XYZ file of C-alpha atoms in Angstrom:
142
model
C -6.082 -19.509 19.117
C -5.217 -18.983 15.548
C -8.956 -17.990 14.765
C -8.542 -15.953 16.287
C -4.682 -14.283 15.289
C -6.764 -15.361 11.121
C -9.352 -13.052 12.339
C -7.575 -9.716 13.507
C -4.639 -10.125 10.763
C -7.972 -10.293 7.673
C -9.306 -6.465 9.435
C -5.608 -5.097 9.166
C -6.902 -3.979 5.627
C -8.938 -2.488 7.054
C -7.233 -0.824 9.757
C -5.154 0.772 7.287
C -7.815 2.319 4.854
C -8.987 3.710 8.163
C -5.752 5.440 9.300
C -5.647 7.004 5.998
C -9.137 7.762 6.063
C -8.115 10.249 8.734
C -6.406 11.979 6.128
C -6.882 12.865 2.350
C -10.674 12.254 0.973
C -9.613 8.912 -1.648
C -11.985 9.779 -4.622
C -10.744 11.157 -7.053
C -7.555 11.378 -5.695
C -4.893 8.991 -6.988
C -3.809 6.831 -4.522
C -0.385 5.018 -4.765
C 0.097 1.734 -3.307
C 3.438 0.384 -3.410
C 4.549 -3.022 -2.277
C 1.634 -6.268 -4.073
C 2.733 -9.379 -3.474
C 2.263 -10.905 0.116
C 5.787 -10.690 1.515
C 9.153 -9.162 0.178
C 11.175 -11.589 -2.014
C 8.449 -13.346 -4.109
C 6.027 -12.116 -7.195
C 3.134 -14.342 -5.561
C -0.417 -12.500 -4.822
C -2.261 -14.559 -2.878
C -3.336 -13.907 0.084
C -2.197 -10.124 0.259
C -3.017 -8.319 1.987
C -2.941 -5.590 -1.398
C -6.390 -7.223 -2.793
C -8.199 -5.803 -0.045
C -6.529 -2.609 0.047
C -6.835 -2.056 -3.719
C -10.320 -2.928 -3.789
C -11.908 -0.805 -1.172
C -9.654 2.067 -3.036
C -11.805 1.283 -6.823
C -15.082 1.412 -4.048
C -14.104 4.783 -2.842
C -13.313 6.158 -6.640
C -9.380 6.630 -6.131
C -7.222 6.819 -8.815
C -5.204 3.910 -8.279
C -1.471 4.007 -8.783
C 0.459 0.778 -7.662
C 3.992 -0.403 -7.443
C 6.390 -3.993 -7.207
C 9.006 -5.263 -8.422
C 7.898 -8.252 -9.876
C 4.881 -9.246 -8.483
C 2.520 -5.979 -10.971
C 2.298 -8.894 -13.822
C 0.592 -11.251 -11.268
C -2.306 -8.180 -9.854
C -3.069 -7.495 -13.601
C -4.647 -10.449 -13.856
C -6.763 -9.325 -10.734
C -6.581 -5.564 -10.933
C -6.144 -4.881 -15.529
C -7.993 -1.424 -15.097
C -5.349 0.393 -12.743
C -1.900 2.181 -13.698
C 1.262 0.099 -12.153
C 4.639 2.213 -12.071
C 8.173 1.487 -12.779
C 9.367 2.946 -9.247
C 7.852 3.997 -6.269
C 9.668 7.412 -7.299
C 7.239 7.358 -10.378
C 4.084 6.095 -8.524
C 4.022 8.347 -5.127
C 5.380 11.330 -7.803
C 1.408 13.454 -6.869
C -0.248 11.303 -5.066
C -2.516 12.137 -2.374
C -1.464 9.316 -0.477
C 0.207 6.348 -0.451
C 0.143 3.399 1.043
C 2.618 0.536 2.295
C 1.430 -2.959 1.980
C 5.023 -4.772 1.609
C 8.526 -3.769 2.070
C 10.630 -4.413 -0.526
C 13.704 -3.071 -0.054
C 13.231 -0.537 -2.351
C 10.552 0.307 -0.511
C 11.891 0.713 2.322
C 14.881 2.713 1.274
C 11.830 5.858 0.485
C 12.777 8.972 1.583
C 12.629 12.264 0.165
C 10.526 10.852 -2.921
C 8.016 11.532 -0.423
C 7.836 15.149 -1.281
C 6.981 14.222 -5.118
C 3.432 13.443 -3.578
C 0.865 16.288 -3.502
C 0.126 16.116 -0.532
C 2.466 13.649 2.073
C 0.560 10.869 3.547
C 1.770 8.125 4.071
C -0.038 5.367 5.584
C 2.823 2.046 6.334
C 1.254 -0.781 6.111
C 4.585 -2.561 7.463
C 6.505 -0.247 9.519
C 8.537 -0.200 6.394
C 10.039 3.306 7.153
C 10.907 5.654 9.407
C 8.791 8.997 11.035
C 9.988 12.005 9.844
C 9.162 15.859 9.788
C 7.437 16.702 6.058
C 4.984 13.484 5.706
C 2.107 12.559 6.902
C 2.953 9.549 8.943
C 0.161 6.463 10.629
C 2.059 2.729 10.633
C 1.153 -0.515 11.688
C 2.033 -3.740 11.236
C 0.200 -6.690 10.153
């Protein structure tokens, strides 16, 4: 049972990206990845679902801009070549899609900030925000 749960959990980044693929071709597009730590309240990126998400986005030719309030420096060791934003708003500005990986409080509080996106496609891996008019929303829970 534990092995099955682990396998399903390991497939979640692929599901998250497949939701995004339904709405945007990421090649050459700015994609915001919000939340890099494996859970809120830590700077630990070991086993973070952001790692396979960023790897896949890079393989697809996306311009990745990432935000995390405290784990960005640790993630920079894995991905020194992506952009790191100082705030979630800076990451969203002009993005063609946003992927929410970790549900930090400043990420769950986002609302009108999504209006600054080039195309407001939000794929929420934590169901951290509320669906609303004006954004294309897809959500799942790890």
